Amino acid sequence: MVAPNLSLSSYAFHLRKSILSENNTHWHASFLDFYTRAIDPLKRKRLQYKDKFAIQFLQALALSLCNNPNQNYYATTQGQGIFQNLQEIMYTIAAIWFPELKQFPSITWSKHFSTTKLGHYNVKKNQIVISLLFDSPSIPADILYFLVYHELLHSVIGVIRSQGKQYAHTKIFRQEERRFPYFQTMNKRIQNYIIS
């Protein structure tokens, strides 16, 4: 099931993509076979953070399958992951902080378990992208809500262009960002989540 040249995080990404596709209903047995054979030797290796998150994702998926083997994971909305739905989070945030917002950006998960680029807003595509490492059952909700709030704020405020450069984290942006509850502790909590 796993190509020899595929990294653990790439395997987890491709498995996740396969699970969320409409036509794939026969992945359970091959995944559980791989998981039971490979997970213990992998846990003993020294891994990069992205691979540690890939292992956590695979462990959560295996536990979910054991608890509910008939679970349907097919993505019915954009931004839907295995464990978290970014679109629902974005709509909740918009209702609270941006009730005047009528046009929403698209929102999706990244293709990597990135620990450095946690999220970004693409102005040209009008798209929010959140790191795949947050599609986890163990992510504290306020951390994920803050990340989506931060990126949605970019969508609402936009960028300022001056002397051929673009500025996204302007004074106005920083003022609005501070409106999020417990803003002062969010960056530290995110870093603690990543290294724990």
PDB file of C-alpha atoms in Angstrom:
ATOM      1  CA  MET A   1       0.000   0.000   0.000  1.00  0.00           C
ATOM      2  CA  VAL A   2       2.887   2.397   0.669  1.00  0.00           C
ATOM      3  CA  ALA A   3       5.387   3.113  -2.063  1.00  0.00           C
ATOM      4  CA  PRO A   4       8.954   2.725  -0.747  1.00  0.00           C
ATOM      5  CA  ASN A   5       9.875   6.263  -1.807  1.00  0.00           C
ATOM      6  CA  LEU A   6       6.877   7.867  -0.088  1.00  0.00           C
ATOM      7  CA  SER A   7       7.534   9.722   3.173  1.00  0.00           C
ATOM      8  CA  LEU A   8       5.249   9.066   6.112  1.00  0.00           C
ATOM      9  CA  SER A   9       3.652  12.511   5.861  1.00  0.00           C
ATOM     10  CA  SER A  10       3.116  12.035   2.103  1.00  0.00           C
ATOM     11  CA  TYR A  11       1.524   8.643   2.756  1.00  0.00           C
ATOM     12  CA  ALA A  12      -0.804  10.170   5.353  1.00  0.00           C
ATOM     13  CA  PHE A  13      -1.744  12.974   2.938  1.00  0.00           C
ATOM     14  CA  HIS A  14      -2.483  10.564   0.059  1.00  0.00           C
ATOM     15  CA  LEU A  15      -4.427   8.226   2.348  1.00  0.00           C
ATOM     16  CA  ARG A  16      -6.476  11.173   3.625  1.00  0.00           C
ATOM     17  CA  LYS A  17      -7.155  12.319   0.057  1.00  0.00           C
ATOM     18  CA  SER A  18      -8.239   8.816  -0.886  1.00  0.00           C
ATOM     19  CA  ILE A  19     -10.510   8.513   2.152  1.00  0.00           C
ATOM     20  CA  LEU A  20     -12.262  11.798   1.376  1.00  0.00           C
ATOM     21  CA  SER A  21     -12.837  10.894  -2.270  1.00  0.00           C
ATOM     22  CA  GLU A  22     -16.317   9.749  -3.184  1.00  0.00           C
ATOM     23  CA  ASN A  23     -15.355   6.508  -4.919  1.00  0.00           C
ATOM     24  CA  ASN A  24     -13.041   4.938  -2.371  1.00  0.00           C
ATOM     25  CA  THR A  25     -14.761   2.630   0.081  1.00  0.00           C
ATOM     26  CA  HIS A  26     -12.202  -0.207   0.285  1.00  0.00           C
ATOM     27  CA  TRP A  27      -9.320   1.476   2.076  1.00  0.00           C
ATOM     28  CA  HIS A  28     -10.107   0.209   5.612  1.00  0.00           C
ATOM     29  CA  ALA A  29      -8.468  -3.229   5.407  1.00  0.00           C
ATOM     30  CA  SER A  30      -5.298  -2.152   3.604  1.00  0.00           C
ATOM     31  CA  PHE A  31      -4.842   0.810   5.950  1.00  0.00           C
ATOM     32  CA  LEU A  32      -5.280  -1.293   9.090  1.00  0.00           C
ATOM     33  CA  ASP A  33      -2.863  -3.885   7.685  1.00  0.00           C
ATOM     34  CA  PHE A  34      -0.255  -1.181   7.068  1.00  0.00           C
ATOM     35  CA  TYR A  35      -0.916   0.425  10.435  1.00  0.00           C
ATOM     36  CA  THR A  36      -0.502  -2.774  12.472  1.00  0.00           C
ATOM     37  CA  ARG A  37       2.734  -3.693  10.647  1.00  0.00           C
ATOM     38  CA  ALA A  38       4.410  -0.294  10.456  1.00  0.00           C
ATOM     39  CA  ILE A  39       3.357   1.970  13.294  1.00  0.00           C
ATOM     40  CA  ASP A  40       5.489   0.533  16.130  1.00  0.00           C
ATOM     41  CA  PRO A  41       8.766   0.491  14.125  1.00  0.00           C
ATOM     42  CA  LEU A  42       8.016   4.037  12.931  1.00  0.00           C
ATOM     43  CA  LYS A  43       7.409   5.299  16.469  1.00  0.00           C
ATOM     44  CA  ARG A  44      10.872   4.073  17.489  1.00  0.00           C
ATOM     45  CA  LYS A  45      12.590   6.130  14.774  1.00  0.00           C
ATOM     46  CA  ARG A  46      13.712   9.705  15.215  1.00  0.00           C
ATOM     47  CA  LEU A  47      11.159  11.639  13.188  1.00  0.00           C
ATOM     48  CA  GLN A  48      10.668  15.165  11.961  1.00  0.00           C
ATOM     49  CA  TYR A  49       7.710  17.074  13.430  1.00  0.00           C
ATOM     50  CA  LYS A  50       5.669  16.646  10.242  1.00  0.00           C
ATOM     51  CA  ASP A  51       6.075  12.858  10.483  1.00  0.00           C
ATOM     52  CA  LYS A  52       5.135  12.899  14.175  1.00  0.00           C
ATOM     53  CA  PHE A  53       1.902  14.629  13.200  1.00  0.00           C
ATOM     54  CA  ALA A  54       1.411  12.096  10.408  1.00  0.00           C
ATOM     55  CA  ILE A  55       1.720   9.287  12.982  1.00  0.00           C
ATOM     56  CA  GLN A  56      -0.748  11.047  15.296  1.00  0.00           C
ATOM     57  CA  PHE A  57      -3.147  11.392  12.355  1.00  0.00           C
ATOM     58  CA  LEU A  58      -2.810   7.684  11.498  1.00  0.00           C
ATOM     59  CA  GLN A  59      -3.292   6.692  15.158  1.00  0.00           C
ATOM     60  CA  ALA A  60      -6.431   8.826  15.445  1.00  0.00           C
ATOM     61  CA  LEU A  61      -7.749   7.367  12.199  1.00  0.00           C
ATOM     62  CA  ALA A  62      -7.111   3.797  13.381  1.00  0.00           C
ATOM     63  CA  LEU A  63      -8.854   4.519  16.688  1.00  0.00           C
ATOM     64  CA  SER A  64     -11.793   6.075  14.857  1.00  0.00           C
ATOM     65  CA  LEU A  65     -12.081   3.002  12.618  1.00  0.00           C
ATOM     66  CA  CYS A  66     -12.015   0.664  15.610  1.00  0.00           C
ATOM     67  CA  ASN A  67     -14.734   2.668  17.366  1.00  0.00           C
ATOM     68  CA  ASN A  68     -16.910   3.106  14.280  1.00  0.00           C
ATOM     69  CA  PRO A  69     -15.908   0.821  11.374  1.00  0.00           C
ATOM     70  CA  ASN A  70     -18.813   2.008   9.183  1.00  0.00           C
ATOM     71  CA  GLN A  71     -17.948   5.703   9.443  1.00  0.00           C
ATOM     72  CA  ASN A  72     -18.285   7.558   6.126  1.00  0.00           C
ATOM     73  CA  TYR A  73     -15.508  10.102   5.672  1.00  0.00           C
ATOM     74  CA  TYR A  74     -16.559  11.394   2.252  1.00  0.00           C
ATOM     75  CA  ALA A  75     -16.057  15.164   2.052  1.00  0.00           C
ATOM     76  CA  THR A  76     -19.362  16.864   1.331  1.00  0.00           C
ATOM     77  CA  THR A  77     -18.127  20.455   1.712  1.00  0.00           C
ATOM     78  CA  GLN A  78     -14.951  22.333   0.874  1.00  0.00           C
ATOM     79  CA  GLY A  79     -12.560  22.445   3.798  1.00  0.00           C
ATOM     80  CA  GLN A  80     -13.863  19.229   5.298  1.00  0.00           C
ATOM     81  CA  GLY A  81     -11.152  17.066   6.758  1.00  0.00           C
ATOM     82  CA  ILE A  82     -11.224  13.717   8.461  1.00  0.00           C
ATOM     83  CA  PHE A  83     -11.694  15.285  11.899  1.00  0.00           C
ATOM     84  CA  GLN A  84     -12.315  19.029  11.395  1.00  0.00           C
ATOM     85  CA  ASN A  85     -14.483  21.051   9.006  1.00  0.00           C
ATOM     86  CA  LEU A  86     -12.856  24.380   8.141  1.00  0.00           C
ATOM     87  CA  GLN A  87     -15.874  25.717   6.295  1.00  0.00           C
ATOM     88  CA  GLU A  88     -18.121  25.367   9.348  1.00  0.00           C
ATOM     89  CA  ILE A  89     -15.478  27.064  11.473  1.00  0.00           C
ATOM     90  CA  MET A  90     -15.136  29.910   8.961  1.00  0.00           C
ATOM     91  CA  TYR A  91     -18.919  30.479   8.895  1.00  0.00           C
ATOM     92  CA  THR A  92     -19.055  30.493  12.709  1.00  0.00           C
ATOM     93  CA  ILE A  93     -16.231  33.023  12.918  1.00  0.00           C
ATOM     94  CA  ALA A  94     -17.823  35.201  10.247  1.00  0.00           C
ATOM     95  CA  ALA A  95     -21.147  35.208  12.098  1.00  0.00           C
ATOM     96  CA  ILE A  96     -19.427  36.404  15.279  1.00  0.00           C
ATOM     97  CA  TRP A  97     -16.785  38.848  14.038  1.00  0.00           C
ATOM     98  CA  PHE A  98     -17.713  39.660  10.433  1.00  0.00           C
ATOM     99  CA  PRO A  99     -21.537  39.581  10.181  1.00  0.00           C
ATOM    100  CA  GLU A 100     -21.426  42.000   7.225  1.00  0.00           C
ATOM    101  CA  LEU A 101     -19.334  39.543   5.157  1.00  0.00           C
ATOM    102  CA  LYS A 102     -21.334  38.249   2.183  1.00  0.00           C
ATOM    103  CA  GLN A 103     -18.623  36.815  -0.094  1.00  0.00           C
ATOM    104  CA  PHE A 104     -16.502  34.145   1.539  1.00  0.00           C
ATOM    105  CA  PRO A 105     -13.099  32.950   0.396  1.00  0.00           C
ATOM    106  CA  SER A 106     -12.681  29.276  -0.345  1.00  0.00           C
ATOM    107  CA  ILE A 107     -11.009  27.360   2.467  1.00  0.00           C
ATOM    108  CA  THR A 108      -9.004  24.159   2.311  1.00  0.00           C
ATOM    109  CA  TRP A 109      -6.355  22.061   4.005  1.00  0.00           C
ATOM    110  CA  SER A 110      -2.727  22.234   2.892  1.00  0.00           C
ATOM    111  CA  LYS A 111      -1.050  19.231   1.308  1.00  0.00           C
ATOM    112  CA  HIS A 112       1.506  18.985   4.100  1.00  0.00           C
ATOM    113  CA  PHE A 113       1.744  18.586   7.853  1.00  0.00           C
ATOM    114  CA  SER A 114       3.608  21.901   7.951  1.00  0.00           C
ATOM    115  CA  THR A 115       4.842  23.164  11.306  1.00  0.00           C
ATOM    116  CA  THR A 116       6.240  26.408   9.861  1.00  0.00           C
ATOM    117  CA  LYS A 117       3.500  27.620   7.518  1.00  0.00           C
ATOM    118  CA  LEU A 118       0.428  27.103   9.689  1.00  0.00           C
ATOM    119  CA  GLY A 119      -1.939  28.968   7.409  1.00  0.00           C
ATOM    120  CA  HIS A 120      -2.030  31.552   4.684  1.00  0.00           C
ATOM    121  CA  TYR A 121      -4.419  33.620   2.630  1.00  0.00           C
ATOM    122  CA  ASN A 122      -3.916  33.666  -1.142  1.00  0.00           C
ATOM    123  CA  VAL A 123      -5.203  37.017  -2.405  1.00  0.00           C
ATOM    124  CA  LYS A 124      -5.239  35.999  -6.080  1.00  0.00           C
ATOM    125  CA  LYS A 125      -7.256  32.833  -5.468  1.00  0.00           C
ATOM    126  CA  ASN A 126      -9.249  34.326  -2.579  1.00  0.00           C
ATOM    127  CA  GLN A 127      -8.414  31.158  -0.660  1.00  0.00           C
ATOM    128  CA  ILE A 128      -7.506  30.309   2.924  1.00  0.00           C
ATOM    129  CA  VAL A 129      -5.205  27.322   3.446  1.00  0.00           C
ATOM    130  CA  ILE A 130      -4.632  25.767   6.894  1.00  0.00           C
ATOM    131  CA  SER A 131      -1.846  23.283   7.686  1.00  0.00           C
ATOM    132  CA  LEU A 132      -2.925  19.662   7.618  1.00  0.00           C
ATOM    133  CA  LEU A 133      -1.463  19.107  11.087  1.00  0.00           C
ATOM    134  CA  PHE A 134      -4.571  20.753  12.566  1.00  0.00           C
ATOM    135  CA  ASP A 135      -6.969  18.156  11.081  1.00  0.00           C
ATOM    136  CA  SER A 136      -6.810  16.274  14.343  1.00  0.00           C
ATOM    137  CA  PRO A 137      -9.306  15.226  17.008  1.00  0.00           C
ATOM    138  CA  SER A 138      -6.919  16.529  19.678  1.00  0.00           C
ATOM    139  CA  ILE A 139      -6.544  20.118  18.417  1.00  0.00           C
ATOM    140  CA  PRO A 140      -7.933  22.592  20.944  1.00  0.00           C
ATOM    141  CA  ALA A 141     -10.849  24.313  19.215  1.00  0.00           C
ATOM    142  CA  ASP A 142      -9.752  27.839  20.080  1.00  0.00           C
ATOM    143  CA  ILE A 143      -6.379  27.320  18.360  1.00  0.00           C
ATOM    144  CA  LEU A 144      -8.027  26.225  15.116  1.00  0.00           C
ATOM    145  CA  TYR A 145     -10.601  29.008  15.389  1.00  0.00           C
ATOM    146  CA  PHE A 146      -7.816  31.545  15.897  1.00  0.00           C
ATOM    147  CA  LEU A 147      -5.919  30.346  12.816  1.00  0.00           C
ATOM    148  CA  VAL A 148      -9.032  30.594  10.658  1.00  0.00           C
ATOM    149  CA  TYR A 149      -9.899  33.993  12.206  1.00  0.00           C
ATOM    150  CA  HIS A 150      -6.395  35.277  11.410  1.00  0.00           C
ATOM    151  CA  GLU A 151      -6.591  34.179   7.765  1.00  0.00           C
ATOM    152  CA  LEU A 152     -10.179  35.374   7.330  1.00  0.00           C
ATOM    153  CA  LEU A 153      -9.075  38.727   8.702  1.00  0.00           C
ATOM    154  CA  HIS A 154      -6.564  38.925   5.831  1.00  0.00           C
ATOM    155  CA  SER A 155      -9.467  38.358   3.454  1.00  0.00           C
ATOM    156  CA  VAL A 156     -11.530  41.125   5.053  1.00  0.00           C
ATOM    157  CA  ILE A 157      -8.789  43.745   5.482  1.00  0.00           C
ATOM    158  CA  GLY A 158      -6.733  42.927   2.398  1.00  0.00           C
ATOM    159  CA  VAL A 159      -3.174  44.038   1.758  1.00  0.00           C
ATOM    160  CA  ILE A 160      -1.629  47.456   1.390  1.00  0.00           C
ATOM    161  CA  ARG A 161       0.710  48.054  -1.527  1.00  0.00           C
ATOM    162  CA  SER A 162       3.416  50.645  -1.059  1.00  0.00           C
ATOM    163  CA  GLN A 163       6.602  51.227  -3.055  1.00  0.00           C
ATOM    164  CA  GLY A 164       6.251  47.907  -4.882  1.00  0.00           C
ATOM    165  CA  LYS A 165       5.755  45.848  -1.717  1.00  0.00           C
ATOM    166  CA  GLN A 166       2.717  44.221  -0.158  1.00  0.00           C
ATOM    167  CA  TYR A 167       1.995  44.537   3.556  1.00  0.00           C
ATOM    168  CA  ALA A 168      -0.496  42.168   5.155  1.00  0.00           C
ATOM    169  CA  HIS A 169       0.207  42.586   8.886  1.00  0.00           C
ATOM    170  CA  THR A 170      -0.550  46.287   9.090  1.00  0.00           C
ATOM    171  CA  LYS A 171      -1.357  48.302  12.198  1.00  0.00           C
ATOM    172  CA  ILE A 172      -5.094  47.974  11.453  1.00  0.00           C
ATOM    173  CA  PHE A 173      -4.705  44.216  10.975  1.00  0.00           C
ATOM    174  CA  ARG A 174      -2.885  43.845  14.317  1.00  0.00           C
ATOM    175  CA  GLN A 175      -5.560  45.886  16.105  1.00  0.00           C
ATOM    176  CA  GLU A 176      -8.339  43.701  14.701  1.00  0.00           C
ATOM    177  CA  GLU A 177      -6.391  40.515  15.445  1.00  0.00           C
ATOM    178  CA  ARG A 178      -6.263  41.476  19.142  1.00  0.00           C
ATOM    179  CA  ARG A 179     -10.071  41.256  19.287  1.00  0.00           C
ATOM    180  CA  PHE A 180      -9.796  37.462  19.371  1.00  0.00           C
ATOM    181  CA  PRO A 181     -10.252  36.140  22.946  1.00  0.00           C
ATOM    182  CA  TYR A 182      -6.972  35.304  24.673  1.00  0.00           C
ATOM    183  CA  PHE A 183      -5.024  36.631  21.692  1.00  0.00           C
ATOM    184  CA  GLN A 184      -1.976  37.297  23.900  1.00  0.00           C
ATOM    185  CA  THR A 185      -1.493  33.589  24.630  1.00  0.00           C
ATOM    186  CA  MET A 186      -2.413  32.111  21.241  1.00  0.00           C
ATOM    187  CA  ASN A 187       1.037  32.018  19.602  1.00  0.00           C
ATOM    188  CA  LYS A 188       2.556  30.341  22.650  1.00  0.00           C
ATOM    189  CA  ARG A 189      -0.279  27.791  22.809  1.00  0.00           C
ATOM    190  CA  ILE A 190       0.122  27.013  19.103  1.00  0.00           C
ATOM    191  CA  GLN A 191       3.867  26.453  19.550  1.00  0.00           C
ATOM    192  CA  ASN A 192       3.221  24.247  22.593  1.00  0.00           C
ATOM    193  CA  TYR A 193       0.760  22.183  20.568  1.00  0.00           C
ATOM    194  CA  ILE A 194       3.317  21.712  17.804  1.00  0.00           C
ATOM    195  CA  ILE A 195       6.207  20.639  20.047  1.00  0.00           C
ATOM    196  CA  SER A 196       4.178  18.483  22.446  1.00  0.00           C
TER     197      SER A 196
END
